[in-house]
Amino acid sequence: MNSVVIQEPGKLVIEQRALPVPAAGEVRVRVSHAGICGSDVHIYHGHNPFAKYPRVIGHEFFGHIDSVGEGVDAKRIGERVVIDPVVSCGHCYPCSIGRPNVCAELQVIGVHRDGGFSDYACAPAKNAYVVPDVIPDKLASMVEPFTIAANITAFLKPTPQDTALIYGAGPMGLTVIQVLKGVYGVQKVIVADRIDERLQMAQVSGADWTINNSERSVADELAAEGVRPTLIVDAACHPAILQEAILLASPAARIGMMGFSGEPSLVTQQSITSKEISLFSSRLNSHRFPQVIEWMEQGKIAPEKLVTHWMPASEVEAALTLFEKDQRSCCKVLLTF
Ligand code: NAI
């Protein structure tokens, strides 16, 4: 089989590998579609502190089960499945309270262990979720990015009366916008980004008001309209955003963070406590696949609005470059295997 392997930072090779054999409790998936995420690019460049090399990247993937390991029902062969990349120990404190995404021994498929940019990939059987026929093959791998939005919004508990402000209209911001509008019915969703084309995508995904904050300050624009967001999500993840978000937030607002920067953010206790702001962070997803599959099945979210490119896996290097360098024309790239 062919596998996309990052042999060492900066060195991508499409390698011929032997078919993997599913271990006990695992399934093997014949991969047909996989999505590119920023973290794949980070592993490629050696900027992901968790990655070990050589590594088959890819943690957003869909395919058919074609083989099962010991202890897995052979009736599962043939199932159309998406894979939850979160592999957890099941007995540490976070696992015991239903948060395997921050397991003490967390293994992320495509980061800590080999992933889905490969003709075949193995994963624990319990991580393979059946995709209903109404979701087409070419969009099924989009379940995973929406689980990130499902996870952060589960903390934020949006309501229709919220006025939400989202920083960043990349894939992450767009999934959050769609979930706020389509699932929670949030009345007003404001989106700030520095790229007009991304803001247009935000509108297509349901944003009510967009602000290009390379030209105009979000603070000035909101002040002119007398708007104080009650719910803010930082899906741009620059360390300076937290301070601005706290400043702009309404008293009693909730703020969601999803960034991994190692740089400090400058915030004061007073700015947070005086308004009794709730700060939430969110990483990956905790058992959110069934929920997202249901949202997709019910048409509450529209993953096709994020996808700008489908490319053959043989062009993976060009696809990664396009994804990284051209944020005006490119948002989500799906590879076909
Ligand atoms: P992306 O790079 O495609 O999108 C980020 C967007 O933010 C871009 O459109 C950019 O123009 C915009 N932006 C940058 N600085 C800005 C600023 N100061 N104000 C407003 N907009 C700004 O990235 P993607 O894939 O959407 O991911 C966003 C972030 O989410 C990344 O930092 C990534 O590491 C993080 N992430 C976190 C996850 C988690 O589970 N916590 C999972 C996946 C991604």
Tab-separated table of N, CA and C in Angstrom, residues 61-191:
chain	number	residue	atom	x	y	z
A	61	PHE	N	-10.207	11.006	8.714
A	61	PHE	CA	-10.316	10.095	7.569
A	61	PHE	C	-11.541	9.198	7.634
A	62	PHE	N	-11.904	8.761	6.428
A	62	PHE	CA	-13.106	7.960	6.215
A	62	PHE	C	-12.754	6.788	5.303
A	63	GLY	N	-13.436	5.675	5.514
A	63	GLY	CA	-13.244	4.547	4.603
A	63	GLY	C	-14.143	3.391	4.990
A	64	HIS	N	-13.817	2.210	4.473
A	64	HIS	CA	-14.595	1.001	4.746
A	64	HIS	C	-13.747	0.038	5.566
A	65	ILE	N	-14.352	-0.585	6.566
A	65	ILE	CA	-13.630	-1.605	7.337
A	65	ILE	C	-13.424	-2.818	6.427
A	66	ASP	N	-12.176	-3.264	6.309
A	66	ASP	CA	-11.940	-4.424	5.434
A	66	ASP	C	-11.336	-5.602	6.175
A	67	SER	N	-11.037	-5.414	7.483
A	67	SER	CA	-10.476	-6.518	8.254
A	67	SER	C	-10.630	-6.174	9.741
A	68	VAL	N	-10.788	-7.182	10.577
A	68	VAL	CA	-10.908	-6.916	12.014
A	68	VAL	C	-9.932	-7.781	12.790
A	69	GLY	N	-9.491	-7.268	13.934
A	69	GLY	CA	-8.593	-8.022	14.808
A	69	GLY	C	-9.395	-8.907	15.754
A	70	GLU	N	-8.628	-9.650	16.552
A	70	GLU	CA	-9.237	-10.584	17.507
A	70	GLU	C	-10.213	-9.842	18.436
A	71	GLY	N	-11.376	-10.462	18.657
A	71	GLY	CA	-12.334	-9.870	19.595
A	71	GLY	C	-13.274	-8.866	18.965
A	72	VAL	N	-13.102	-8.584	17.668
A	72	VAL	CA	-13.997	-7.632	17.000
A	72	VAL	C	-14.928	-8.426	16.073
A	73	ASP	N	-16.204	-8.099	16.141
A	73	ASP	CA	-17.215	-8.815	15.363
A	73	ASP	C	-16.923	-8.689	13.854
A	74	ALA	N	-16.772	-9.842	13.193
A	74	ALA	CA	-16.453	-9.827	11.753
A	74	ALA	C	-17.582	-9.210	10.937
A	75	LYS	N	-18.774	-9.085	11.537
A	75	LYS	CA	-19.880	-8.430	10.812
A	75	LYS	C	-19.578	-6.961	10.529
A	76	ARG	N	-18.577	-6.431	11.218
A	76	ARG	CA	-18.240	-5.013	10.985
A	76	ARG	C	-17.546	-4.802	9.629
A	77	ILE	N	-17.039	-5.882	9.037
A	77	ILE	CA	-16.358	-5.739	7.741
A	77	ILE	C	-17.359	-5.182	6.727
A	78	GLY	N	-16.949	-4.135	6.031
A	78	GLY	CA	-17.833	-3.503	5.049
A	78	GLY	C	-18.460	-2.211	5.552
A	79	GLU	N	-18.426	-1.984	6.866
A	79	GLU	CA	-19.021	-0.744	7.396
A	79	GLU	C	-18.309	0.498	6.855
A	80	ARG	N	-19.106	1.527	6.572
A	80	ARG	CA	-18.534	2.849	6.202
A	80	ARG	C	-18.279	3.580	7.515
A	81	VAL	N	-17.030	3.962	7.762
A	81	VAL	CA	-16.715	4.530	9.081
A	81	VAL	C	-15.817	5.775	9.007
A	82	VAL	N	-16.001	6.627	10.027
A	82	VAL	CA	-15.029	7.691	10.307
A	82	VAL	C	-14.359	7.335	11.629
A	83	ILE	N	-13.121	7.799	11.766
A	83	ILE	CA	-12.321	7.391	12.925
A	83	ILE	C	-12.108	8.554	13.875
A	84	ASP	N	-12.456	8.318	15.140
A	84	ASP	CA	-12.127	9.296	16.184
A	84	ASP	C	-10.635	9.140	16.487
A	85	PRO	N	-9.841	10.193	16.300
A	85	PRO	CA	-8.386	10.036	16.491
A	85	PRO	C	-7.940	9.950	17.948
A	86	VAL	N	-8.856	10.157	18.891
A	86	VAL	CA	-8.483	10.173	20.309
A	86	VAL	C	-8.404	8.739	20.853
A	87	VAL	N	-7.200	8.311	21.201
A	87	VAL	CA	-7.024	6.982	21.804
A	87	VAL	C	-6.585	7.198	23.256
A	88	SER	N	-7.362	6.634	24.179
A	88	SER	CA	-7.150	6.956	25.591
A	88	SER	C	-7.002	5.680	26.412
A	89	CYS	N	-6.492	5.825	27.642
A	89	CYS	CA	-6.195	4.635	28.475
A	89	CYS	C	-7.453	4.072	29.122
A	90	GLY	N	-8.438	4.928	29.385
A	90	GLY	CA	-9.697	4.449	29.962
A	90	GLY	C	-9.721	4.378	31.474
A	91	HIS	N	-8.581	4.643	32.154
A	91	HIS	CA	-8.638	4.504	33.619
A	91	HIS	C	-8.061	5.697	34.388
A	92	CYS	N	-7.478	6.684	33.718
A	92	CYS	CA	-6.932	7.837	34.444
A	92	CYS	C	-8.081	8.760	34.870
A	93	TYR	N	-7.761	9.823	35.600
A	93	TYR	CA	-8.830	10.733	36.068
A	93	TYR	C	-9.646	11.318	34.912
A	94	PRO	N	-9.017	11.968	33.898
A	94	PRO	CA	-9.858	12.518	32.825
A	94	PRO	C	-10.720	11.452	32.126
A	95	CYS	N	-10.154	10.276	31.882
A	95	CYS	CA	-10.958	9.210	31.258
A	95	CYS	C	-12.142	8.849	32.151
A	96	SER	N	-11.914	8.821	33.463
A	96	SER	CA	-12.972	8.381	34.388
A	96	SER	C	-14.133	9.378	34.438
A	97	ILE	N	-13.885	10.627	34.011
A	97	ILE	CA	-14.984	11.604	34.012
A	97	ILE	C	-15.413	11.941	32.581
A	98	GLY	N	-15.114	11.055	31.636
A	98	GLY	CA	-15.618	11.232	30.273
A	98	GLY	C	-14.852	12.231	29.441
A	99	ARG	N	-13.577	12.457	29.801
A	99	ARG	CA	-12.776	13.396	29.006
A	99	ARG	C	-11.492	12.735	28.493
A	100	PRO	N	-11.671	11.704	27.638
A	100	PRO	CA	-10.515	10.952	27.133
A	100	PRO	C	-9.593	11.810	26.267
A	101	ASN	N	-10.102	12.931	25.782
A	101	ASN	CA	-9.301	13.819	24.922
A	101	ASN	C	-8.133	14.455	25.670
A	102	VAL	N	-8.171	14.430	26.997
A	102	VAL	CA	-7.019	14.907	27.768
A	102	VAL	C	-6.514	13.780	28.684
A	103	CYS	N	-6.645	12.567	28.192
A	103	CYS	CA	-6.133	11.379	28.892
A	103	CYS	C	-4.660	11.579	29.264
A	104	ALA	N	-4.296	11.058	30.433
A	104	ALA	CA	-2.904	11.185	30.893
A	104	ALA	C	-1.937	10.483	29.938
A	105	GLU	N	-2.461	9.490	29.187
A	105	GLU	CA	-1.605	8.780	28.224
A	105	GLU	C	-2.135	8.950	26.804
A	106	LEU	N	-2.654	10.138	26.527
A	106	LEU	CA	-3.305	10.402	25.232
A	106	LEU	C	-2.421	10.029	24.043
A	107	GLN	N	-3.053	9.336	23.093
A	107	GLN	CA	-2.398	9.018	21.813
A	107	GLN	C	-3.342	9.528	20.737
A	108	VAL	N	-2.869	10.412	19.894
A	108	VAL	CA	-3.717	10.901	18.811
A	108	VAL	C	-3.272	10.215	17.524
A	109	ILE	N	-4.243	9.585	16.852
A	109	ILE	CA	-3.930	8.903	15.592
A	109	ILE	C	-3.472	9.960	14.575
A	110	GLY	N	-2.359	9.708	13.928
A	110	GLY	CA	-1.803	10.675	12.972
A	110	GLY	C	-0.812	11.638	13.608
A	111	VAL	N	-0.671	11.537	14.939
A	111	VAL	CA	0.294	12.398	15.643
A	111	VAL	C	1.247	11.501	16.450
A	112	HIS	N	0.663	10.820	17.469
A	112	HIS	CA	1.477	9.927	18.302
A	112	HIS	C	1.630	8.551	17.666
A	113	ARG	N	0.653	8.178	16.810
A	113	ARG	CA	0.758	6.883	16.121
A	113	ARG	C	0.300	7.073	14.679
A	114	ASP	N	0.567	6.080	13.835
A	114	ASP	CA	0.346	6.281	12.403
A	114	ASP	C	-1.118	6.539	12.079
A	115	GLY	N	-1.315	7.445	11.093
A	115	GLY	CA	-2.641	7.959	10.807
A	115	GLY	C	-3.222	7.503	9.488
A	116	GLY	N	-4.099	8.349	8.961
A	116	GLY	CA	-4.978	7.950	7.875
A	116	GLY	C	-4.588	8.394	6.475
A	117	PHE	N	-3.448	9.063	6.295
A	117	PHE	CA	-3.015	9.397	4.936
A	117	PHE	C	-2.301	8.169	4.369
A	118	SER	N	-3.069	7.157	4.104
A	118	SER	CA	-2.530	5.850	3.749
A	118	SER	C	-3.664	5.060	3.113
A	119	ASP	N	-3.339	4.138	2.241
A	119	ASP	CA	-4.416	3.341	1.625
A	119	ASP	C	-5.184	2.547	2.691
A	120	TYR	N	-4.472	2.115	3.718
A	120	TYR	CA	-5.112	1.362	4.813
A	120	TYR	C	-4.588	1.903	6.146
A	121	ALA	N	-5.454	1.899	7.161
A	121	ALA	CA	-5.024	2.341	8.493
A	121	ALA	C	-5.777	1.536	9.548
A	122	CYS	N	-5.094	1.253	10.666
A	122	CYS	CA	-5.737	0.519	11.763
A	122	CYS	C	-6.084	1.475	12.891
A	123	ALA	N	-7.171	1.153	13.595
A	123	ALA	CA	-7.607	1.965	14.729
A	123	ALA	C	-8.418	1.081	15.671
A	124	PRO	N	-8.512	1.488	16.945
A	124	PRO	CA	-9.364	0.709	17.849
A	124	PRO	C	-10.793	0.643	17.290
A	125	ALA	N	-11.419	-0.527	17.407
A	125	ALA	CA	-12.769	-0.708	16.839
A	125	ALA	C	-13.747	0.299	17.425
A	126	LYS	N	-13.567	0.653	18.716
A	126	LYS	CA	-14.527	1.576	19.321
A	126	LYS	C	-14.359	3.002	18.808
A	127	ASN	N	-13.267	3.270	18.123
A	127	ASN	CA	-13.065	4.606	17.537
A	127	ASN	C	-13.678	4.715	16.140
A	128	ALA	N	-14.180	3.603	15.599
A	128	ALA	CA	-14.721	3.610	14.226
A	128	ALA	C	-16.241	3.762	14.283
A	129	TYR	N	-16.729	4.911	13.840
A	129	TYR	CA	-18.158	5.234	13.912
A	129	TYR	C	-18.814	5.079	12.544
A	130	VAL	N	-19.929	4.368	12.523
A	130	VAL	CA	-20.639	4.133	11.264
A	130	VAL	C	-21.238	5.441	10.749
A	131	VAL	N	-21.063	5.645	9.444
A	131	VAL	CA	-21.577	6.853	8.782
A	131	VAL	C	-22.862	6.483	8.040
A	132	PRO	N	-23.962	7.163	8.327
A	132	PRO	CA	-25.207	6.844	7.600
A	132	PRO	C	-25.102	7.186	6.116
A	133	ASP	N	-25.883	6.485	5.293
A	133	ASP	CA	-25.772	6.641	3.833
A	133	ASP	C	-26.028	8.067	3.352
A	134	VAL	N	-26.814	8.826	4.109
A	134	VAL	CA	-27.147	10.184	3.686
A	134	VAL	C	-25.897	11.096	3.635
A	135	ILE	N	-24.844	10.703	4.368
A	135	ILE	CA	-23.589	11.479	4.311
A	135	ILE	C	-22.703	10.858	3.231
A	136	PRO	N	-22.413	11.595	2.153
A	136	PRO	CA	-21.626	10.991	1.066
A	136	PRO	C	-20.168	10.744	1.460
A	137	ASP	N	-19.564	9.759	0.810
A	137	ASP	CA	-18.157	9.423	1.086
A	137	ASP	C	-17.281	10.672	1.076
A	138	LYS	N	-17.506	11.545	0.084
A	138	LYS	CA	-16.561	12.646	-0.132
A	138	LYS	C	-16.665	13.736	0.936
A	139	LEU	N	-17.663	13.646	1.825
A	139	LEU	CA	-17.763	14.632	2.910
A	139	LEU	C	-17.614	14.018	4.299
A	140	ALA	N	-17.565	12.677	4.361
A	140	ALA	CA	-17.626	12.015	5.670
A	140	ALA	C	-16.441	12.362	6.572
A	141	SER	N	-15.256	12.601	5.982
A	141	SER	CA	-14.104	12.907	6.842
A	141	SER	C	-14.260	14.253	7.539
A	142	MET	N	-15.253	15.043	7.124
A	142	MET	CA	-15.489	16.348	7.756
A	142	MET	C	-16.121	16.215	9.142
A	143	VAL	N	-16.516	15.021	9.521
A	143	VAL	CA	-17.069	14.844	10.880
A	143	VAL	C	-16.044	15.310	11.913
A	144	GLU	N	-14.780	14.878	11.734
A	144	GLU	CA	-13.778	15.166	12.772
A	144	GLU	C	-13.617	16.662	13.043
A	145	PRO	N	-13.387	17.518	12.029
A	145	PRO	CA	-13.241	18.946	12.384
A	145	PRO	C	-14.468	19.529	13.097
A	146	PHE	N	-15.650	19.032	12.764
A	146	PHE	CA	-16.833	19.548	13.465
A	146	PHE	C	-16.906	19.056	14.916
A	147	THR	N	-16.195	17.949	15.234
A	147	THR	CA	-16.202	17.514	16.636
A	147	THR	C	-15.452	18.515	17.522
A	148	ILE	N	-14.513	19.253	16.923
A	148	ILE	CA	-13.782	20.276	17.694
A	148	ILE	C	-14.765	21.380	18.101
A	149	ALA	N	-15.609	21.774	17.133
A	149	ALA	CA	-16.623	22.796	17.424
A	149	ALA	C	-17.665	22.261	18.401
A	150	ALA	N	-18.003	20.983	18.255
A	150	ALA	CA	-18.978	20.383	19.182
A	150	ALA	C	-18.431	20.392	20.599
A	151	ASN	N	-17.125	20.155	20.711
A	151	ASN	CA	-16.527	20.081	22.046
A	151	ASN	C	-16.485	21.446	22.727
A	152	ILE	N	-16.042	22.457	21.986
A	152	ILE	CA	-15.924	23.783	22.624
A	152	ILE	C	-17.307	24.361	22.920
A	153	THR	N	-18.272	24.132	22.029
A	153	THR	CA	-19.609	24.690	22.283
A	153	THR	C	-20.306	23.952	23.428
A	154	ALA	N	-19.918	22.696	23.671
A	154	ALA	CA	-20.504	21.976	24.815
A	154	ALA	C	-20.112	22.672	26.125
A	155	PHE	N	-18.906	23.234	26.161
A	155	PHE	CA	-18.504	23.996	27.352
A	155	PHE	C	-19.239	25.340	27.416
A	156	LEU	N	-19.385	25.977	26.266
A	156	LEU	CA	-19.880	27.368	26.236
A	156	LEU	C	-21.398	27.462	26.380
A	157	LYS	N	-22.094	26.349	26.111
A	157	LYS	CA	-23.560	26.311	26.223
A	157	LYS	C	-24.241	27.527	25.564
A	158	PRO	N	-24.127	27.640	24.250
A	158	PRO	CA	-24.732	28.795	23.566
A	158	PRO	C	-26.256	28.757	23.678
A	159	THR	N	-26.855	29.937	23.654
A	159	THR	CA	-28.318	30.047	23.651
A	159	THR	C	-28.703	31.002	22.520
A	160	PRO	N	-29.972	30.951	22.071
A	160	PRO	CA	-30.364	31.848	20.988
A	160	PRO	C	-30.125	33.324	21.320
A	161	GLN	N	-30.252	33.706	22.600
A	161	GLN	CA	-30.078	35.141	22.899
A	161	GLN	C	-28.633	35.609	22.922
A	162	ASP	N	-27.675	34.708	22.767
A	162	ASP	CA	-26.273	35.141	22.766
A	162	ASP	C	-25.948	36.025	21.577
A	163	THR	N	-25.013	36.950	21.822
A	163	THR	CA	-24.328	37.644	20.729
A	163	THR	C	-22.912	37.100	20.744
A	164	ALA	N	-22.562	36.352	19.685
A	164	ALA	CA	-21.261	35.670	19.676
A	164	ALA	C	-20.258	36.427	18.816
A	165	LEU	N	-19.009	36.393	19.248
A	165	LEU	CA	-17.910	36.950	18.450
A	165	LEU	C	-16.893	35.827	18.236
A	166	ILE	N	-16.587	35.563	16.970
A	166	ILE	CA	-15.611	34.518	16.635
A	166	ILE	C	-14.397	35.181	16.004
A	167	TYR	N	-13.242	34.922	16.545
A	167	TYR	CA	-11.989	35.356	15.911
A	167	TYR	C	-11.499	34.222	15.020
A	168	GLY	N	-11.256	34.546	13.739
A	168	GLY	CA	-10.703	33.542	12.822
A	168	GLY	C	-11.795	32.845	12.028
A	169	ALA	N	-11.676	32.903	10.702
A	169	ALA	CA	-12.639	32.221	9.834
A	169	ALA	C	-11.917	31.177	8.990
A	170	GLY	N	-10.996	30.469	9.627
A	170	GLY	CA	-10.398	29.289	9.004
A	170	GLY	C	-11.351	28.121	9.242
A	171	PRO	N	-10.901	26.916	8.921
A	171	PRO	CA	-11.771	25.756	9.125
A	171	PRO	C	-12.366	25.700	10.541
A	172	MET	N	-11.565	26.027	11.551
A	172	MET	CA	-12.075	25.930	12.927
A	172	MET	C	-13.146	26.985	13.212
A	173	GLY	N	-12.867	28.215	12.812
A	173	GLY	CA	-13.869	29.265	13.020
A	173	GLY	C	-15.154	28.957	12.270
A	174	LEU	N	-15.034	28.448	11.047
A	174	LEU	CA	-16.223	28.167	10.231
A	174	LEU	C	-17.072	27.050	10.843
A	175	THR	N	-16.420	26.029	11.383
A	175	THR	CA	-17.214	24.958	12.013
A	175	THR	C	-17.954	25.521	13.231
A	176	VAL	N	-17.272	26.386	13.981
A	176	VAL	CA	-17.925	26.973	15.167
A	176	VAL	C	-19.122	27.836	14.741
A	177	ILE	N	-18.947	28.637	13.703
A	177	ILE	CA	-20.055	29.487	13.220
A	177	ILE	C	-21.254	28.611	12.849
A	178	GLN	N	-20.982	27.562	12.085
A	178	GLN	CA	-22.095	26.700	11.645
A	178	GLN	C	-22.805	26.049	12.826
A	179	VAL	N	-22.042	25.635	13.828
A	179	VAL	CA	-22.673	24.990	14.992
A	179	VAL	C	-23.476	26.018	15.793
A	180	LEU	N	-22.923	27.209	15.962
A	180	LEU	CA	-23.665	28.242	16.707
A	180	LEU	C	-24.986	28.567	16.016
A	181	LYS	N	-24.942	28.698	14.690
A	181	LYS	CA	-26.162	29.072	13.964
A	181	LYS	C	-27.096	27.865	13.788
A	182	GLY	N	-26.557	26.785	13.244
A	182	GLY	CA	-27.404	25.662	12.824
A	182	GLY	C	-27.872	24.763	13.949
A	183	VAL	N	-27.070	24.661	15.015
A	183	VAL	CA	-27.435	23.756	16.109
A	183	VAL	C	-28.071	24.537	17.263
A	184	TYR	N	-27.427	25.654	17.629
A	184	TYR	CA	-27.879	26.383	18.822
A	184	TYR	C	-28.761	27.590	18.503
A	185	GLY	N	-28.888	27.956	17.219
A	185	GLY	CA	-29.765	29.071	16.846
A	185	GLY	C	-29.361	30.414	17.444
A	186	VAL	N	-28.049	30.630	17.576
A	186	VAL	CA	-27.569	31.912	18.147
A	186	VAL	C	-27.985	33.066	17.219
A	187	GLN	N	-28.608	34.085	17.798
A	187	GLN	CA	-29.211	35.144	16.982
A	187	GLN	C	-28.179	35.962	16.210
A	188	LYS	N	-27.058	36.260	16.854
A	188	LYS	CA	-26.115	37.135	16.174
A	188	LYS	C	-24.708	36.570	16.292
A	189	VAL	N	-24.110	36.290	15.156
A	189	VAL	CA	-22.734	35.782	15.145
A	189	VAL	C	-21.862	36.758	14.353
A	190	ILE	N	-20.906	37.342	15.069
A	190	ILE	CA	-19.992	38.322	14.478
A	190	ILE	C	-18.642	37.621	14.277
A	191	VAL	N	-18.010	37.858	13.139
A	191	VAL	CA	-16.750	37.158	12.852
A	191	VAL	C	-15.679	38.152	12.441
